[in-house]
């Protein structure tokens, strides 16, 4: 099974391509249009830049309430964000993006897609592959799946979340339920029992970052690769994925 995962890694090199095909330009400029935009770099701009660069590697969304204290007021922040976004893109190839449905949260994405999986660190490669597998299964199960059923599927692939894996490493449950959730790749949602004897269930969904970074079509193509099937076997799913991508673009 490990060889199957290694053979399928090439498909993960497209992981960041969806960041330009989905979402397009963010709303930073429109959000700041009511403020007088700062056009020259000052100490407050430098403080915002430093904070974003220091936190971008962890991929945890940055909250507006954490950025405001760096500059003084919300108005000071909004008037500088367009300039900060331009500097991030020009100097570092980073696109500052405001998450949909979370207007006070920002993420950093690559301005240009990754040319090769080998541009990633050895730690990032298995994490991205595992993330693809999880998002793939959630998509195939109509975007919502019980966590127990997700873990059962992973076990069929030889991935036990409470045991160390030769390729994916250890602490996989924490990676999925803590790291991926904090990064907004995965969302955990608890159901409310309708009866006294019904147990609370936890469901896994795509997180806000996943919806911005990945196209559904990518996930279907990855499914074909990992299952060693021709894409034509997934033609119906591909059509659904393309339709969903067009709706959200």
Coordinates of C-alpha atoms in Angstrom, one line a residue:
X1 CA 0.0 0.0 0.0
X2 CA 2.9 2.4 0.7
X3 CA 4.0 2.1 -2.9
X4 CA 0.5 3.0 -4.0
X5 CA 0.7 6.2 -2.0
X6 CA 4.1 7.1 -3.4
X7 CA 3.0 6.5 -6.9
X8 CA 0.0 8.7 -6.4
X9 CA 1.9 11.6 -4.9
X10 CA 2.4 13.2 -8.3
X11 CA -1.3 14.1 -8.4
X12 CA -0.9 16.2 -5.2
X13 CA 1.4 18.6 -7.0
X14 CA -1.8 20.3 -8.3
X15 CA -3.0 21.0 -4.8
X16 CA -2.4 24.7 -4.9
X17 CA -3.7 25.2 -8.5
X18 CA -7.3 25.5 -7.3
X19 CA -6.4 28.7 -5.3
X20 CA -6.5 30.6 -8.6
X21 CA -9.4 28.7 -10.2
X22 CA -11.7 29.0 -7.2
X23 CA -12.5 32.2 -5.4
X24 CA -10.5 34.5 -7.7
X25 CA -9.7 37.9 -6.2
X26 CA -10.6 38.2 -2.5
X27 CA -12.5 41.1 -1.0
X28 CA -9.6 42.9 0.7
X29 CA -9.9 45.8 -1.7
X30 CA -13.6 46.1 -1.5
X31 CA -13.5 45.8 2.3
X32 CA -11.0 48.6 2.5
X33 CA -12.7 50.9 0.0
X34 CA -14.4 52.8 2.7
X35 CA -11.1 53.6 4.3
X36 CA -8.3 55.9 3.1
X37 CA -5.8 53.4 1.8
X38 CA -2.2 53.7 3.0
X39 CA 0.2 53.6 0.0
X40 CA 3.6 53.9 1.8
X41 CA 5.2 51.4 4.0
X42 CA 5.2 52.4 7.6
X43 CA 5.9 50.7 10.9
X44 CA 2.3 49.4 11.1
X45 CA 2.5 47.9 7.7
X46 CA 5.8 46.2 8.7
X47 CA 4.2 44.9 11.9
X48 CA 1.3 43.3 9.9
X49 CA 3.7 41.8 7.4
X50 CA 5.9 40.3 10.1
X51 CA 2.9 38.8 11.9
X52 CA 1.6 37.2 8.7
X53 CA 4.9 35.8 7.7
X54 CA 5.6 34.4 11.1
X55 CA 2.2 32.6 11.2
X56 CA 1.7 31.6 7.5
X57 CA 3.7 28.4 7.7
X58 CA 1.3 26.9 10.3
X59 CA -1.6 27.5 7.9
X60 CA -3.9 28.5 10.8
X61 CA -6.2 31.3 9.7
X62 CA -5.4 34.7 11.2
X63 CA -8.2 36.5 12.9
X64 CA -8.9 40.2 12.6
X65 CA -9.0 40.6 16.3
X66 CA -5.3 39.4 16.5
X67 CA -4.2 41.8 13.8
X68 CA -5.9 44.9 15.1
X69 CA -3.7 45.3 18.2
X70 CA -0.6 45.4 15.9
X71 CA -1.8 48.7 14.4
X72 CA -4.2 50.3 16.9
X73 CA -7.6 50.3 15.4
X74 CA -9.7 48.3 12.9
X75 CA -9.6 51.3 10.6
X76 CA -5.8 51.4 10.7
X77 CA -5.8 47.7 9.8
X78 CA -8.3 47.9 6.9
X79 CA -6.5 50.9 5.4
X80 CA -3.2 49.0 5.3
X81 CA -4.4 45.5 4.2
X82 CA -4.4 46.2 0.4
X83 CA -0.8 47.4 0.6
X84 CA 0.2 44.4 2.8
X85 CA -1.5 42.1 0.2
X86 CA 0.4 43.7 -2.6
X87 CA 3.7 43.4 -0.8
X88 CA 3.1 39.7 0.1
X89 CA 2.4 38.9 -3.5
X90 CA 5.3 40.8 -5.0
X91 CA 8.0 40.0 -2.4
X92 CA 7.0 36.5 -1.3
X93 CA 4.6 35.0 -3.8
X94 CA 1.9 34.9 -1.1
X95 CA -1.8 35.7 -1.7
X96 CA -3.6 37.0 1.3
X97 CA -7.2 35.8 1.1
X98 CA -10.3 36.5 3.2
X99 CA -12.2 33.4 3.9
X100 CA -15.7 33.2 2.7
X101 CA -18.4 32.9 5.4
X102 CA -15.7 34.0 7.9
X103 CA -15.2 37.7 7.1
X104 CA -12.8 38.3 9.9
X105 CA -10.4 35.5 9.1
X106 CA -7.5 35.5 6.6
X107 CA -5.4 32.8 5.1
X108 CA -2.2 32.8 3.0
X109 CA -2.1 30.8 -0.2
X110 CA 0.6 30.4 -2.9
X111 CA 0.4 33.0 -5.7
X112 CA 1.6 30.4 -8.2
X113 CA 0.9 26.7 -8.2
X114 CA 3.6 24.3 -7.1
X115 CA 5.5 22.8 -10.1
X116 CA 6.4 19.6 -8.3
X117 CA 5.6 17.6 -5.2
X118 CA 9.3 17.7 -4.5
X119 CA 9.1 21.4 -3.7
X120 CA 7.4 20.4 -0.5
X121 CA 9.3 19.2 2.6
X122 CA 9.3 15.5 3.5
X123 CA 6.9 16.2 6.3
X124 CA 4.4 18.1 4.0
X125 CA 4.2 15.4 1.4
X126 CA 2.5 12.6 3.4
X127 CA 0.3 15.2 5.2
X128 CA -1.0 16.5 1.9
X129 CA -1.6 13.0 0.5
X130 CA -3.6 12.0 3.7
X131 CA -5.6 15.2 3.4
X132 CA -6.4 14.4 -0.2
X133 CA -7.6 11.0 0.8
X134 CA -9.9 12.4 3.5
X135 CA -11.3 15.2 1.3
X136 CA -11.8 12.7 -1.5
X137 CA -13.9 10.4 0.7
X138 CA -15.9 13.3 2.2
X139 CA -16.7 14.4 -1.4
X140 CA -17.7 10.9 -2.4
X141 CA -20.0 10.7 0.5
X142 CA -21.9 13.9 -0.5
X143 CA -19.7 16.2 1.6
X144 CA -20.5 14.8 5.0
X145 CA -19.4 11.6 6.7
X146 CA -19.4 10.2 10.2
X147 CA -15.9 10.2 11.7
X148 CA -16.2 6.5 12.5
X149 CA -16.9 5.7 8.9
X150 CA -14.0 7.8 7.7
X151 CA -11.6 6.0 10.0
X152 CA -13.0 2.7 8.9
X153 CA -12.3 3.6 5.3
X154 CA -8.7 4.6 6.2
X155 CA -8.2 1.3 8.1
X156 CA -9.2 -0.5 4.9
X157 CA -6.3 1.3 3.3
X158 CA -4.0 0.2 6.1
X159 CA -4.1 3.5 7.9
X160 CA -4.9 3.2 11.6
X161 CA -5.2 6.7 13.1
X162 CA -4.1 5.5 16.6
X163 CA -1.0 3.6 15.3
X164 CA 2.2 4.7 13.6
X165 CA 2.2 4.3 9.8
X166 CA 5.3 3.7 7.7
X167 CA 4.6 6.6 5.4
X168 CA 2.1 8.9 7.1
X169 CA 3.9 8.7 10.5
X170 CA 2.3 8.9 14.0
X171 CA -0.3 10.9 15.9
X172 CA -2.7 10.7 12.9
X173 CA -5.8 11.2 14.9
X174 CA -4.4 14.5 16.3
X175 CA -3.4 15.6 12.8
X176 CA -6.9 15.0 11.5
X177 CA -9.0 16.2 14.4
X178 CA -6.7 19.0 15.6
X179 CA -4.3 20.3 13.0
X180 CA -6.5 19.9 9.9
X181 CA -9.4 21.4 11.8
X182 CA -7.5 24.4 13.1
X183 CA -6.1 25.0 9.6
X184 CA -9.8 24.9 8.3
X185 CA -9.1 22.1 5.9
X186 CA -11.6 19.9 7.8
X187 CA -14.7 20.8 9.8
X188 CA -16.0 18.7 12.6
X189 CA -19.7 18.9 13.3
X190 CA -21.6 17.2 16.2
X191 CA -25.2 16.1 15.7
X192 CA -27.9 16.7 18.3
X193 CA -29.5 13.5 19.4
X194 CA -33.2 13.4 18.6
X195 CA -34.1 10.8 21.2
X196 CA -33.0 9.8 24.6
X197 CA -31.3 6.7 23.4
X198 CA -29.7 8.2 20.3
X199 CA -25.9 8.7 20.5
X200 CA -24.2 11.9 19.5
X201 CA -22.4 11.6 16.2
X202 CA -19.5 13.5 14.9
X203 CA -19.4 14.3 11.2
X204 CA -16.5 15.4 9.0
X205 CA -17.0 18.1 6.3
X206 CA -14.8 20.2 4.0
X207 CA -13.4 23.2 5.9
X208 CA -13.4 26.8 4.5
X209 CA -9.7 26.6 3.5
X210 CA -10.2 23.4 1.6
X211 CA -13.1 25.0 -0.4
X212 CA -10.7 27.8 -1.3
X213 CA -7.6 25.8 -2.1
X214 CA -9.0 22.7 -3.8
X215 CA -11.2 22.1 -6.8
X216 CA -13.7 19.2 -6.6
X217 CA -12.5 18.0 -10.0
X218 CA -9.0 17.6 -8.5
X219 CA -10.3 15.3 -5.8
X220 CA -12.1 13.1 -8.3
X221 CA -9.0 12.8 -10.5
X222 CA -7.0 11.9 -7.4
X223 CA -9.6 9.2 -6.6
X224 CA -9.0 7.6 -10.0
X225 CA -5.2 7.6 -9.5
X226 CA -5.2 6.1 -6.0
X227 CA -7.6 3.4 -7.1
X228 CA -5.6 2.7 -10.3
X229 CA -8.7 3.4 -12.4
X230 CA -9.0 5.4 -15.7
X231 CA -10.7 8.8 -15.2
X232 CA -13.4 7.6 -17.6
X233 CA -14.6 5.3 -14.8
X234 CA -15.4 8.5 -12.8
X235 CA -17.0 10.4 -15.7
X236 CA -20.3 11.0 -13.8
X237 CA -18.5 12.2 -10.7
X238 CA -16.3 14.4 -12.8
X239 CA -19.3 16.1 -14.3
X240 CA -20.8 16.7 -10.9
X241 CA -17.4 18.1 -9.7
X242 CA -17.1 20.4 -12.6
X243 CA -20.6 21.7 -12.1
X244 CA -19.9 22.4 -8.4
X245 CA -16.7 24.1 -9.2
X246 CA -18.4 26.4 -11.7
X247 CA -21.1 27.2 -9.2
X248 CA -18.5 28.3 -6.6
X249 CA -16.1 30.1 -9.0

